[in-house]
JSON list of C-alpha atoms in Angstrom, two decimals:
[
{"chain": "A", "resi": 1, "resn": "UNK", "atom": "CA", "xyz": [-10.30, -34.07, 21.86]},
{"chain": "A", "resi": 2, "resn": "UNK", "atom": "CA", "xyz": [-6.60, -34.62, 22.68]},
{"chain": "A", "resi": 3, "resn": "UNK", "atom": "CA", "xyz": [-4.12, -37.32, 22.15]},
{"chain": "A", "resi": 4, "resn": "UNK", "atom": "CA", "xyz": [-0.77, -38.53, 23.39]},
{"chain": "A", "resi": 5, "resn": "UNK", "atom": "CA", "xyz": [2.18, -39.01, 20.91]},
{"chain": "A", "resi": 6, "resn": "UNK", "atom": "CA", "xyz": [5.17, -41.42, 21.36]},
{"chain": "A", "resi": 7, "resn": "UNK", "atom": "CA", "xyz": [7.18, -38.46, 23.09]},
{"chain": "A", "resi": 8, "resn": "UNK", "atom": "CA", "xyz": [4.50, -37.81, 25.83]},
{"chain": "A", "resi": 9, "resn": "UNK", "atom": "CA", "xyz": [3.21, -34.76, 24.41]},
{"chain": "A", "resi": 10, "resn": "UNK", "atom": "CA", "xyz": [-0.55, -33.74, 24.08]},
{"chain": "A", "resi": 11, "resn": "UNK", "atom": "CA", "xyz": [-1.91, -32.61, 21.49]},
{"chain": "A", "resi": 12, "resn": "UNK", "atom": "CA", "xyz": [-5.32, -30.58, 21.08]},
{"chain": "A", "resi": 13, "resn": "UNK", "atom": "CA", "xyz": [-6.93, -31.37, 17.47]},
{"chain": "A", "resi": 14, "resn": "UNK", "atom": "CA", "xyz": [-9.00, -28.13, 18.27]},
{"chain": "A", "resi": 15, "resn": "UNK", "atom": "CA", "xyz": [-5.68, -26.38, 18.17]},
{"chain": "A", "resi": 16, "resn": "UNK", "atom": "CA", "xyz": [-5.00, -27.30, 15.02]},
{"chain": "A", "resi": 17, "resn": "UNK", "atom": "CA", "xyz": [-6.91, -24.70, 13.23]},
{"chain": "A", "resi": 18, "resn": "UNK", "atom": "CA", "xyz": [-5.68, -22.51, 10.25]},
{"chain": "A", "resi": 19, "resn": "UNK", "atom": "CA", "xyz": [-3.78, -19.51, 11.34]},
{"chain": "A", "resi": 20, "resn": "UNK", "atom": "CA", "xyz": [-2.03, -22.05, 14.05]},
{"chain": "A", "resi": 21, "resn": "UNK", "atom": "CA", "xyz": [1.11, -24.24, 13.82]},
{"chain": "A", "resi": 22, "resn": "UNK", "atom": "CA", "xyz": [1.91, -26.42, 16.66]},
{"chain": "A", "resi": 23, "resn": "UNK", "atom": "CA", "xyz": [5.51, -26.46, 17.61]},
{"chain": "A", "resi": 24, "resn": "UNK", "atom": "CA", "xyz": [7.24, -29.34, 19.07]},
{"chain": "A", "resi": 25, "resn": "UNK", "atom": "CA", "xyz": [6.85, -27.74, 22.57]},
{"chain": "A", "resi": 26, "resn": "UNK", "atom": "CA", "xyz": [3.25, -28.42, 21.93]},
{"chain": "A", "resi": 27, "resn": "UNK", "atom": "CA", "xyz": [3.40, -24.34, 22.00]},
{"chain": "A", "resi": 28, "resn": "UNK", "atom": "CA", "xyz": [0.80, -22.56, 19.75]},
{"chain": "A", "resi": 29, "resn": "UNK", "atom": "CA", "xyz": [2.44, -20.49, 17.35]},
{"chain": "A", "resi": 30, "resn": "UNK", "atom": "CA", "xyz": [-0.28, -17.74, 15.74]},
{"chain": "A", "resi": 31, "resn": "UNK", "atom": "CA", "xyz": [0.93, -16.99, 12.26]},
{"chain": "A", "resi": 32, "resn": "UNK", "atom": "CA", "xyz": [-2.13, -15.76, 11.42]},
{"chain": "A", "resi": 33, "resn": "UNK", "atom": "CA", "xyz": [-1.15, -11.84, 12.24]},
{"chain": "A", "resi": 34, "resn": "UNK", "atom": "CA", "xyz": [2.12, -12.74, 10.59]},
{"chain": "A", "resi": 35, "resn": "UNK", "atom": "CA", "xyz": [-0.20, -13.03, 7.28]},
{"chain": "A", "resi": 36, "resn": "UNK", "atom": "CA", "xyz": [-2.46, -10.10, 7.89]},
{"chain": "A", "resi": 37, "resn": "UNK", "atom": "CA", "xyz": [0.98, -7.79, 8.15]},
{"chain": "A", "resi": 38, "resn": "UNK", "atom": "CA", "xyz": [1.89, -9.30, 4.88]},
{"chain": "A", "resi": 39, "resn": "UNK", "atom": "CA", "xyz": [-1.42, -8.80, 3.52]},
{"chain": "A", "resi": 40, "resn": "UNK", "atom": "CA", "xyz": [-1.31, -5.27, 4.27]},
{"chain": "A", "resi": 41, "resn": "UNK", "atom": "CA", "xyz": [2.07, -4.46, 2.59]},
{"chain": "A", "resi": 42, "resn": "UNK", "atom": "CA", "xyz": [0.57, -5.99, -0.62]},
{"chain": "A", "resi": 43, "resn": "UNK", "atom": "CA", "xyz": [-2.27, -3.44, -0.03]},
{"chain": "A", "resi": 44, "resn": "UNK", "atom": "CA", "xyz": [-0.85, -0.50, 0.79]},
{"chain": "A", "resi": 45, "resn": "UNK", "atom": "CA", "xyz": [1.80, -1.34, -2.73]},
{"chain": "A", "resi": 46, "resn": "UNK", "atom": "CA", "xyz": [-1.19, -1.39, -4.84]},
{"chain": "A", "resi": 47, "resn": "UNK", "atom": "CA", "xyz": [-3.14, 1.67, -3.33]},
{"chain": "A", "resi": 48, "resn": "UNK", "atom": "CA", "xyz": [0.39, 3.21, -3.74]},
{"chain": "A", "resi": 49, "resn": "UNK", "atom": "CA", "xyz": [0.32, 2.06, -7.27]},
{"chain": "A", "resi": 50, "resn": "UNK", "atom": "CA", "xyz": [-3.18, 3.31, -8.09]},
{"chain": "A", "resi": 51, "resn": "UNK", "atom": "CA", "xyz": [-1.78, 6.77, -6.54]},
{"chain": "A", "resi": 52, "resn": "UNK", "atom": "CA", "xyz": [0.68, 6.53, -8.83]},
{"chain": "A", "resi": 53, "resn": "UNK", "atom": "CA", "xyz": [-0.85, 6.07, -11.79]},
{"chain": "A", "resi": 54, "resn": "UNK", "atom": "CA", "xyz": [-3.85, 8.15, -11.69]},
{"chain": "A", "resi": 55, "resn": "UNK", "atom": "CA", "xyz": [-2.41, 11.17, -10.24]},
{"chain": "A", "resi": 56, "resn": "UNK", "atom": "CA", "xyz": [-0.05, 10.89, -13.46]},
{"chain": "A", "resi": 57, "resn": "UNK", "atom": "CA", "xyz": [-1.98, 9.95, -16.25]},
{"chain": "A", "resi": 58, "resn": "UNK", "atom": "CA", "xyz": [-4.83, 12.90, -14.71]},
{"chain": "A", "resi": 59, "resn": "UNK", "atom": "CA", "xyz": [-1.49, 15.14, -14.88]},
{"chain": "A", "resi": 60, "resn": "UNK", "atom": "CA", "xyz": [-0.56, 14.00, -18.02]},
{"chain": "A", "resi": 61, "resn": "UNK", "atom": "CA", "xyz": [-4.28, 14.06, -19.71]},
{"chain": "A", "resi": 62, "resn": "UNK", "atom": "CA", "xyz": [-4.52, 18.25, -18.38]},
{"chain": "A", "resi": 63, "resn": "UNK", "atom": "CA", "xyz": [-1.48, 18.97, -19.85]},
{"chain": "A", "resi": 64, "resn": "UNK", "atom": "CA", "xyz": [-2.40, 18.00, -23.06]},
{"chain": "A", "resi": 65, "resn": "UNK", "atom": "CA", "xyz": [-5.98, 19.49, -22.71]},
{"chain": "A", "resi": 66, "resn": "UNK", "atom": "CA", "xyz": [-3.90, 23.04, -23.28]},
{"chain": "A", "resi": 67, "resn": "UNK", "atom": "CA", "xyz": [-0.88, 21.32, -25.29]},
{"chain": "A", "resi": 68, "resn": "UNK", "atom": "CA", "xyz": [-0.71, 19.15, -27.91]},
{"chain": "A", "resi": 69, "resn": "UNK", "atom": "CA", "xyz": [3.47, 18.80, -27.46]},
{"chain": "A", "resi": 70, "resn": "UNK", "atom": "CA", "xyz": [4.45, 14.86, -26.68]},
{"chain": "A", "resi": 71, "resn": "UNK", "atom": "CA", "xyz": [7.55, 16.23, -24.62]},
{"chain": "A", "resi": 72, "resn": "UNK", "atom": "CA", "xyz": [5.43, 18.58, -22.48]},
{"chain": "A", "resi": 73, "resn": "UNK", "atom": "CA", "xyz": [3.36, 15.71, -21.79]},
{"chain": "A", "resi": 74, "resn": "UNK", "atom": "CA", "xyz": [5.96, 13.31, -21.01]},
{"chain": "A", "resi": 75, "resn": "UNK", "atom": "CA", "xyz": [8.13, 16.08, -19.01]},
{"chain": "A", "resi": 76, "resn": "UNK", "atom": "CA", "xyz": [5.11, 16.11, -16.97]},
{"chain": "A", "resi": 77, "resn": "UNK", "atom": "CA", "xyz": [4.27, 12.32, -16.45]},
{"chain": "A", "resi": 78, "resn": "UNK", "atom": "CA", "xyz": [7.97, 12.60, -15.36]},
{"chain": "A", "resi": 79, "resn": "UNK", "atom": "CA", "xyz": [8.07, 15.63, -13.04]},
{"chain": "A", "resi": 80, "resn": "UNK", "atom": "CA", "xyz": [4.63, 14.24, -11.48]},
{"chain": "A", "resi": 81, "resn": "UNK", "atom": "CA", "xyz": [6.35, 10.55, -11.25]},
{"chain": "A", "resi": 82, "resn": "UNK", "atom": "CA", "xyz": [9.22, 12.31, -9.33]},
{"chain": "A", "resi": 83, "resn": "UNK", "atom": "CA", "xyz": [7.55, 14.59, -7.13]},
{"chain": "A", "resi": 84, "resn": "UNK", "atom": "CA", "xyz": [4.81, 12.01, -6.13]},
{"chain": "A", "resi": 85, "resn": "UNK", "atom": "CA", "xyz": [7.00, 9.47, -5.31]},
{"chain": "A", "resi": 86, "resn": "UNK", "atom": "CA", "xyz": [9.24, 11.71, -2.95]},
{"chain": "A", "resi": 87, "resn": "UNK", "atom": "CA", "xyz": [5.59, 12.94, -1.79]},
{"chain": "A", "resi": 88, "resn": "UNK", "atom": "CA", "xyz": [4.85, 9.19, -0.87]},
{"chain": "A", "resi": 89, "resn": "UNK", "atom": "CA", "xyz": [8.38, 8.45, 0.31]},
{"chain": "A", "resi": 90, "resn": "UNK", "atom": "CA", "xyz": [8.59, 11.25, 2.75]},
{"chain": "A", "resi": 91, "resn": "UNK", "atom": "CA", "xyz": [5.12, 10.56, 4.26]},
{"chain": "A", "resi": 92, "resn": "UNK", "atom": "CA", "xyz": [5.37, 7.57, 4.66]},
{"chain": "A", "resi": 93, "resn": "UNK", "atom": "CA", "xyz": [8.53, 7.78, 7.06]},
{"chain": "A", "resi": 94, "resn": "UNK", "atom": "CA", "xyz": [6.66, 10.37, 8.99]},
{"chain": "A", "resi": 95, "resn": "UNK", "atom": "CA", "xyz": [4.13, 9.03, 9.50]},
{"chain": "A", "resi": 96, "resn": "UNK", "atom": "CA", "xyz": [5.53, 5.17, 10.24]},
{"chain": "A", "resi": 97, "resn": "UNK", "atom": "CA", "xyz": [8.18, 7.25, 12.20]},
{"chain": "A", "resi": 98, "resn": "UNK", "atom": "CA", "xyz": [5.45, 8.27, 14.54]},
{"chain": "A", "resi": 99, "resn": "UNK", "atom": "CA", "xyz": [3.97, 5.09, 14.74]},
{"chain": "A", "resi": 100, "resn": "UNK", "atom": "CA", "xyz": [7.17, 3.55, 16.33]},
{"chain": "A", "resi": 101, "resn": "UNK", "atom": "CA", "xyz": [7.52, 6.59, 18.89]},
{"chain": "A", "resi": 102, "resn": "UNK", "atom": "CA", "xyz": [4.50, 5.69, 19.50]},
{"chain": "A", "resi": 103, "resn": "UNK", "atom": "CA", "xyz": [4.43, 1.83, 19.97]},
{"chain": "A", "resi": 104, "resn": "UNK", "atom": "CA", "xyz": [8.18, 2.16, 21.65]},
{"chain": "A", "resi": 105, "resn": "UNK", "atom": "CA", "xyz": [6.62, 4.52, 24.62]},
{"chain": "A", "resi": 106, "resn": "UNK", "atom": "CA", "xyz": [4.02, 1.80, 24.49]},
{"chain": "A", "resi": 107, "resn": "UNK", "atom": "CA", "xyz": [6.38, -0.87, 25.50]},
{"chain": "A", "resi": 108, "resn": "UNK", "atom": "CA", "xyz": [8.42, 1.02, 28.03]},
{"chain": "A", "resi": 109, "resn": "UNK", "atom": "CA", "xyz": [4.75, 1.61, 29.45]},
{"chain": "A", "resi": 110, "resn": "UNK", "atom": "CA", "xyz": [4.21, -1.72, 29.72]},
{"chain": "A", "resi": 111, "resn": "UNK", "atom": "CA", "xyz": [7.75, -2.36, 31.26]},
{"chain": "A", "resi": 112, "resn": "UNK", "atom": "CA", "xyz": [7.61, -0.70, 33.82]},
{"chain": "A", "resi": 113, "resn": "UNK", "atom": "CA", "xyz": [3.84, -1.74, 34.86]},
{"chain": "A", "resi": 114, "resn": "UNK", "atom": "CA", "xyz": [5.15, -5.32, 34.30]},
{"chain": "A", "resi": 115, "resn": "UNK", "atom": "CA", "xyz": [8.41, -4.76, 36.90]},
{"chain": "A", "resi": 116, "resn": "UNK", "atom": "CA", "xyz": [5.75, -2.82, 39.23]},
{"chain": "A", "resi": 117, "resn": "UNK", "atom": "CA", "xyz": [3.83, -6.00, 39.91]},
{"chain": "A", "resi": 118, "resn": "UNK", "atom": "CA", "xyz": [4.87, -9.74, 41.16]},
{"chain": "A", "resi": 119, "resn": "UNK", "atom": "CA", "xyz": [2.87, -11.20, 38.17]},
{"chain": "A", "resi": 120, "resn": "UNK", "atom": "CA", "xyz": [4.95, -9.45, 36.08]},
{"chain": "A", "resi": 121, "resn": "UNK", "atom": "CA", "xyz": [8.26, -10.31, 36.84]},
{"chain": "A", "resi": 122, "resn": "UNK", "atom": "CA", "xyz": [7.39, -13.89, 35.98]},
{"chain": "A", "resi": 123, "resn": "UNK", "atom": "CA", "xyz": [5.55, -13.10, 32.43]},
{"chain": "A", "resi": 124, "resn": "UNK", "atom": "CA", "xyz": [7.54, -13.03, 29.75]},
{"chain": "A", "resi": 125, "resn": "UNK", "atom": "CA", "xyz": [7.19, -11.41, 26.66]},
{"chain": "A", "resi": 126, "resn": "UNK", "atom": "CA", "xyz": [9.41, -11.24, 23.57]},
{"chain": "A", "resi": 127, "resn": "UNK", "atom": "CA", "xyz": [9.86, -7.60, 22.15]},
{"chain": "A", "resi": 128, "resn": "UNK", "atom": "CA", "xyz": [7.69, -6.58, 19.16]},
{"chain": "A", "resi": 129, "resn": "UNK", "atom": "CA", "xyz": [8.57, -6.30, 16.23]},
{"chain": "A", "resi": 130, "resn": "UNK", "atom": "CA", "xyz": [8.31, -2.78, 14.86]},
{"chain": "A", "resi": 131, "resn": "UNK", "atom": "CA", "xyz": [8.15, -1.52, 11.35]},
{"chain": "A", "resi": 132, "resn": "UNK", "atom": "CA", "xyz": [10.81, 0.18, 9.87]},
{"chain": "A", "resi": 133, "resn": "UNK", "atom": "CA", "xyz": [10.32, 3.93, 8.34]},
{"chain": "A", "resi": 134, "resn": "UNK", "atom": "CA", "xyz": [12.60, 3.58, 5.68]},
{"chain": "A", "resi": 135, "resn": "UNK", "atom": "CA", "xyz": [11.58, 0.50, 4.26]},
{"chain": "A", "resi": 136, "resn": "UNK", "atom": "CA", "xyz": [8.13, 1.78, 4.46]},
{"chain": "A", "resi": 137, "resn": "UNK", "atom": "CA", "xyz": [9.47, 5.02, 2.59]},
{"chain": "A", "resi": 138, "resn": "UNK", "atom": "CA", "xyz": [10.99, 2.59, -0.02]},
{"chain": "A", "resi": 139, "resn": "UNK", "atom": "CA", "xyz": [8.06, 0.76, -0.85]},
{"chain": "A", "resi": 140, "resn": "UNK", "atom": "CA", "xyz": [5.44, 3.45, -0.99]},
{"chain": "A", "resi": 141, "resn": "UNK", "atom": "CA", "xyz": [7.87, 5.64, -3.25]},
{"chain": "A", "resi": 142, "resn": "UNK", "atom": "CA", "xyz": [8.53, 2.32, -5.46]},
{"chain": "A", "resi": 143, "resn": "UNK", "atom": "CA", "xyz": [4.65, 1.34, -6.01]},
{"chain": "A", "resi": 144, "resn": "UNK", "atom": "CA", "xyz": [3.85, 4.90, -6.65]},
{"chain": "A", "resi": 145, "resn": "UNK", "atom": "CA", "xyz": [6.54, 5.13, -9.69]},
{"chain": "A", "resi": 146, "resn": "UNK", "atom": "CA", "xyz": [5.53, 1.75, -10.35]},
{"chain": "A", "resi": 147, "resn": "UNK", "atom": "CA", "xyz": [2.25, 2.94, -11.65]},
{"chain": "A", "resi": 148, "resn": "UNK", "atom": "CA", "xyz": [2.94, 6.46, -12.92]},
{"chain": "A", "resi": 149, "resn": "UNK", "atom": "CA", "xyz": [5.24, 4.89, -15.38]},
{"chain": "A", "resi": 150, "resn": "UNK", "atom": "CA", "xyz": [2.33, 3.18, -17.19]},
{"chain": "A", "resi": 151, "resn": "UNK", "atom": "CA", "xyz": [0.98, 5.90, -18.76]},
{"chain": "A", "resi": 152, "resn": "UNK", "atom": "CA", "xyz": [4.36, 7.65, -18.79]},
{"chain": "A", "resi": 153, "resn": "UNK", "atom": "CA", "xyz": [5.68, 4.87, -21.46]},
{"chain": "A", "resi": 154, "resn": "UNK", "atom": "CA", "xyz": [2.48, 4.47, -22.91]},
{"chain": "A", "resi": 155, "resn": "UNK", "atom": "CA", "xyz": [2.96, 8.48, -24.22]},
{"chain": "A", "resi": 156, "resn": "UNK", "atom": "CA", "xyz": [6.15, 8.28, -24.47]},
{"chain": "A", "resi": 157, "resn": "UNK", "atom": "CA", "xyz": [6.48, 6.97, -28.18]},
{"chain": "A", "resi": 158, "resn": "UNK", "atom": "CA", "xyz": [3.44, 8.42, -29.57]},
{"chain": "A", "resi": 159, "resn": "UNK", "atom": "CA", "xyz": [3.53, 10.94, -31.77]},
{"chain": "A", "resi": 160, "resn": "UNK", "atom": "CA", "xyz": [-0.04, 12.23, -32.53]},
{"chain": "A", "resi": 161, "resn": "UNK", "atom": "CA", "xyz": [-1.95, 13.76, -30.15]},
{"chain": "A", "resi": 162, "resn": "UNK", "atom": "CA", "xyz": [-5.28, 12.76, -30.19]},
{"chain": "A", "resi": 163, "resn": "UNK", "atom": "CA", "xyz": [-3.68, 9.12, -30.67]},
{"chain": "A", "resi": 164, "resn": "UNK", "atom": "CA", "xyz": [-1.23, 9.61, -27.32]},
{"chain": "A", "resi": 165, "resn": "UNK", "atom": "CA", "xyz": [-4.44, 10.74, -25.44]},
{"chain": "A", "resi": 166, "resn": "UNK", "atom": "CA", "xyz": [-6.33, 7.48, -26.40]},
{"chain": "A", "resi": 167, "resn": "UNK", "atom": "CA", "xyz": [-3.71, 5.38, -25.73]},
{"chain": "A", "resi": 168, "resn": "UNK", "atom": "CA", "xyz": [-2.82, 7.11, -22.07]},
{"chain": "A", "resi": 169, "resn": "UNK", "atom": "CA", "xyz": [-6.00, 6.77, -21.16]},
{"chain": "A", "resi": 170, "resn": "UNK", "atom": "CA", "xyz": [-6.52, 2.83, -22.41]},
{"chain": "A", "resi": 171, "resn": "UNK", "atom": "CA", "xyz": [-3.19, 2.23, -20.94]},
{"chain": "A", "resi": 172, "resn": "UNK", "atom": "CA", "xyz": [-4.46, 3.78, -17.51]},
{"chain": "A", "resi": 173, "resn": "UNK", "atom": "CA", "xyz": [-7.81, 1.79, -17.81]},
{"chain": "A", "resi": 174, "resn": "UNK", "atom": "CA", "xyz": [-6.45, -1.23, -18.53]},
{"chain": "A", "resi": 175, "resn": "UNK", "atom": "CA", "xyz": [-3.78, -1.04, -15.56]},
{"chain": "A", "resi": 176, "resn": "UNK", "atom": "CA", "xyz": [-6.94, 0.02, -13.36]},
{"chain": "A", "resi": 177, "resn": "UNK", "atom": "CA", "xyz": [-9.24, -3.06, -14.05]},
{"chain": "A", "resi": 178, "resn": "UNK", "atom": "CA", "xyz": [-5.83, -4.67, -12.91]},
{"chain": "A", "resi": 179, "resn": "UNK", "atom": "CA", "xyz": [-5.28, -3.32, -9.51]},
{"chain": "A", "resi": 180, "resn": "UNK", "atom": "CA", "xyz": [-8.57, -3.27, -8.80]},
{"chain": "A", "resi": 181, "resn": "UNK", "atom": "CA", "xyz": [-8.76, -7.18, -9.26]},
{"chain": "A", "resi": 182, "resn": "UNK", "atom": "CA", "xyz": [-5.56, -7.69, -7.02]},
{"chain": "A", "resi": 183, "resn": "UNK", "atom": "CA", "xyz": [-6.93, -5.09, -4.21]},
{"chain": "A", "resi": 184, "resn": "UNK", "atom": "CA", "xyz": [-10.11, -7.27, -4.53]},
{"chain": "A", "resi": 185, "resn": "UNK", "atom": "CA", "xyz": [-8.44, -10.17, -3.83]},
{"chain": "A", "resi": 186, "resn": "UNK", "atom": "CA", "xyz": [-6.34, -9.20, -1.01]},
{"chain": "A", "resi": 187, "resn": "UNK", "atom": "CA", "xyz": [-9.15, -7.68, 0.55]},
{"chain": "A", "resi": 188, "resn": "UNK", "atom": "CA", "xyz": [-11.45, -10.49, -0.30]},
{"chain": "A", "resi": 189, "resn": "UNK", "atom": "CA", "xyz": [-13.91, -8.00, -1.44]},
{"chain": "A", "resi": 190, "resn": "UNK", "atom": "CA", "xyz": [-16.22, -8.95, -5.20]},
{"chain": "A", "resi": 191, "resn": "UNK", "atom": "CA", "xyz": [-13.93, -8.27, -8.15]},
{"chain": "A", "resi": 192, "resn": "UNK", "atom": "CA", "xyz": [-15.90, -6.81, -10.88]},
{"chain": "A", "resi": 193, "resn": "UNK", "atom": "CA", "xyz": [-17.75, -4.17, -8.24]},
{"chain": "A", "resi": 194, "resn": "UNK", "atom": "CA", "xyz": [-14.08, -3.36, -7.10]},
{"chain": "A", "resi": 195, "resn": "UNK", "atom": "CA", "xyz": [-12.52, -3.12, -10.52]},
{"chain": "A", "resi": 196, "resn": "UNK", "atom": "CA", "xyz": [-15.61, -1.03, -11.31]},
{"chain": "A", "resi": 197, "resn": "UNK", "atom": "CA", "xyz": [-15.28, 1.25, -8.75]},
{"chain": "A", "resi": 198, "resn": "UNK", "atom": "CA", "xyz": [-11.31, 1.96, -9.20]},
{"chain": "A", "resi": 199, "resn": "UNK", "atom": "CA", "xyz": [-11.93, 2.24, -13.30]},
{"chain": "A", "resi": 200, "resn": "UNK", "atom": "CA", "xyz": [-14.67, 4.88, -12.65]},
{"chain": "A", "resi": 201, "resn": "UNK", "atom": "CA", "xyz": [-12.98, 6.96, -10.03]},
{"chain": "A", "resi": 202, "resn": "UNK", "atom": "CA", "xyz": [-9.74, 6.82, -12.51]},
{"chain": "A", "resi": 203, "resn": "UNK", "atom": "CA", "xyz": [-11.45, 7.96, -15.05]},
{"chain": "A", "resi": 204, "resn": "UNK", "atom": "CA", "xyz": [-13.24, 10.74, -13.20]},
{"chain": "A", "resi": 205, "resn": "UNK", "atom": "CA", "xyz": [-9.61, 11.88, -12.20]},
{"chain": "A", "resi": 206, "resn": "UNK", "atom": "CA", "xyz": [-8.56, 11.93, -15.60]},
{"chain": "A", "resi": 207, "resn": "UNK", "atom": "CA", "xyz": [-12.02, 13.73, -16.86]},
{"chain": "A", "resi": 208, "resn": "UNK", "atom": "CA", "xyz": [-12.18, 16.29, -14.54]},
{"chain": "A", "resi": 209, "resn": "UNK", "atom": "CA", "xyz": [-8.50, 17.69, -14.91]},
{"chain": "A", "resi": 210, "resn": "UNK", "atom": "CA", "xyz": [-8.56, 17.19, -18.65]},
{"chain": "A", "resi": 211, "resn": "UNK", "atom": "CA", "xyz": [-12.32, 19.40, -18.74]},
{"chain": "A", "resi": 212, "resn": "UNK", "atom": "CA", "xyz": [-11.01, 22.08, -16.08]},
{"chain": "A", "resi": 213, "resn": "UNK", "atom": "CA", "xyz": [-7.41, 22.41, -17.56]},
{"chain": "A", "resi": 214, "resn": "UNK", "atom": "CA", "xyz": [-9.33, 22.62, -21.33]},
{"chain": "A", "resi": 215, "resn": "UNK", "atom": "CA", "xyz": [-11.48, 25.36, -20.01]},
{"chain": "A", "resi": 216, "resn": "UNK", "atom": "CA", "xyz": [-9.01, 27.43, -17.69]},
{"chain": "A", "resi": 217, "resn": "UNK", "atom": "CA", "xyz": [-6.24, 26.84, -21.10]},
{"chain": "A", "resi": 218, "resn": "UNK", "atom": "CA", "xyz": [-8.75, 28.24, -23.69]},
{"chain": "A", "resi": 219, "resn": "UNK", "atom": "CA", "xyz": [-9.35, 31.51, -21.31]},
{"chain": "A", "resi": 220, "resn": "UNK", "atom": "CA", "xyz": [-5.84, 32.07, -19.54]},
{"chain": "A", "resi": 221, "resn": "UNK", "atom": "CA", "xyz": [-3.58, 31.37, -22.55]}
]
């Protein structure tokens, strides 16, 4: 069904979905891919975050399996937090690098197929927005410290050890169940199975280095 407004315009109430904004044109602007990019960024920062955190507190956890010294296991939370986040950071450009060499010989491509043909001389088409490799760096190397420093603070000021190993590995739990119920929701996916499944693949990080690291420790040193 369409309809006429006082400037002569028609409008399409079909159009009018979600995902669509009708400008004064009466052009159809999408802005639903505009949300899915966005979405994505959030998703990638809290898989980056996860990273972060269980890759440290496992570190963290098999260091004390052999030592029961807070400052070699915060030296470690800290040298992992470092070296994982220049781990992400460098990736990430790499590989976002290649995506725009890529998308850019993509578009040239496209160009010159476009200024081949009569029907393409009179298209036009805006360029694309491309992502940027060092803001992708940024943010990957960001959410990964992001969640290495949970259990990094959460040993940090503890000075038994059997204590500073509870409490590293309630502090990772507890910031587990928590990005599991935000990747849930971005994803749209059911929370407790998600939250579930990131808790118990944390914890079989953190189990498996602290058992190896306790048996190779007892034998090696």
């Amino acid at each position: 069904m369409a309809s006429v407004d006082g400037s002569g315009i028609k409008l399409s109430f079909e159009s009018l979905e979600e995902g669509a904004v009708v400008a004064p044109a009466g052009a159809v602007v999408e802005v639903r891919d505009d949300c899915s990019r966005r979405a994505q960024w959030l998703r990638a920062a809290v898989l980056g975050a996860n990273d972060g955190l269980v890759s440290t507190a496992s570190l963290m956890m098999g260091v004390g399996a052999v030592k029961d010294d807070a400052k070699a296991m915060v030296l470690s939370g800290f040298a992992g937090l470092v070296a994982g986040a220049c781990s992400m950071a460098i990736g990430e450009f790499v590989s976002v690098y290649s995506q725009v060499d890529i998308e850019v010989a993509a578009q040239r491509r496209r160009e010159k197929r476009r200024e081949a043909s009569e029907e393409g001389k009179m298209e036009e088409e805006g360029p694309e927005q491309l992502p940027s490799p060092l803001q992708a760096a940024a943010a990957s190397a960001m959410a990964f410290a992001v969640g290495a420093l949970v259990p990094l603070l959460a040993a940090g000021f503890i000075g038994s050890y059997r204590v500073r190993l509870g409490v590293v590995a309630a502090a990772a739990s507890a910031a587990l169940v928590a990005f599991g119920c935000v990747g849930a929701l971005l994803g749209k996916a059911p929370v407790a199975r998600s939250c579930a499944r990131v808790v118990a693949g944390g914890w079989a990080a953190m189990a498996v280095t602290f058992g190896l690291m306790r048996l190779v420790g007892a034998k090696a040193l």
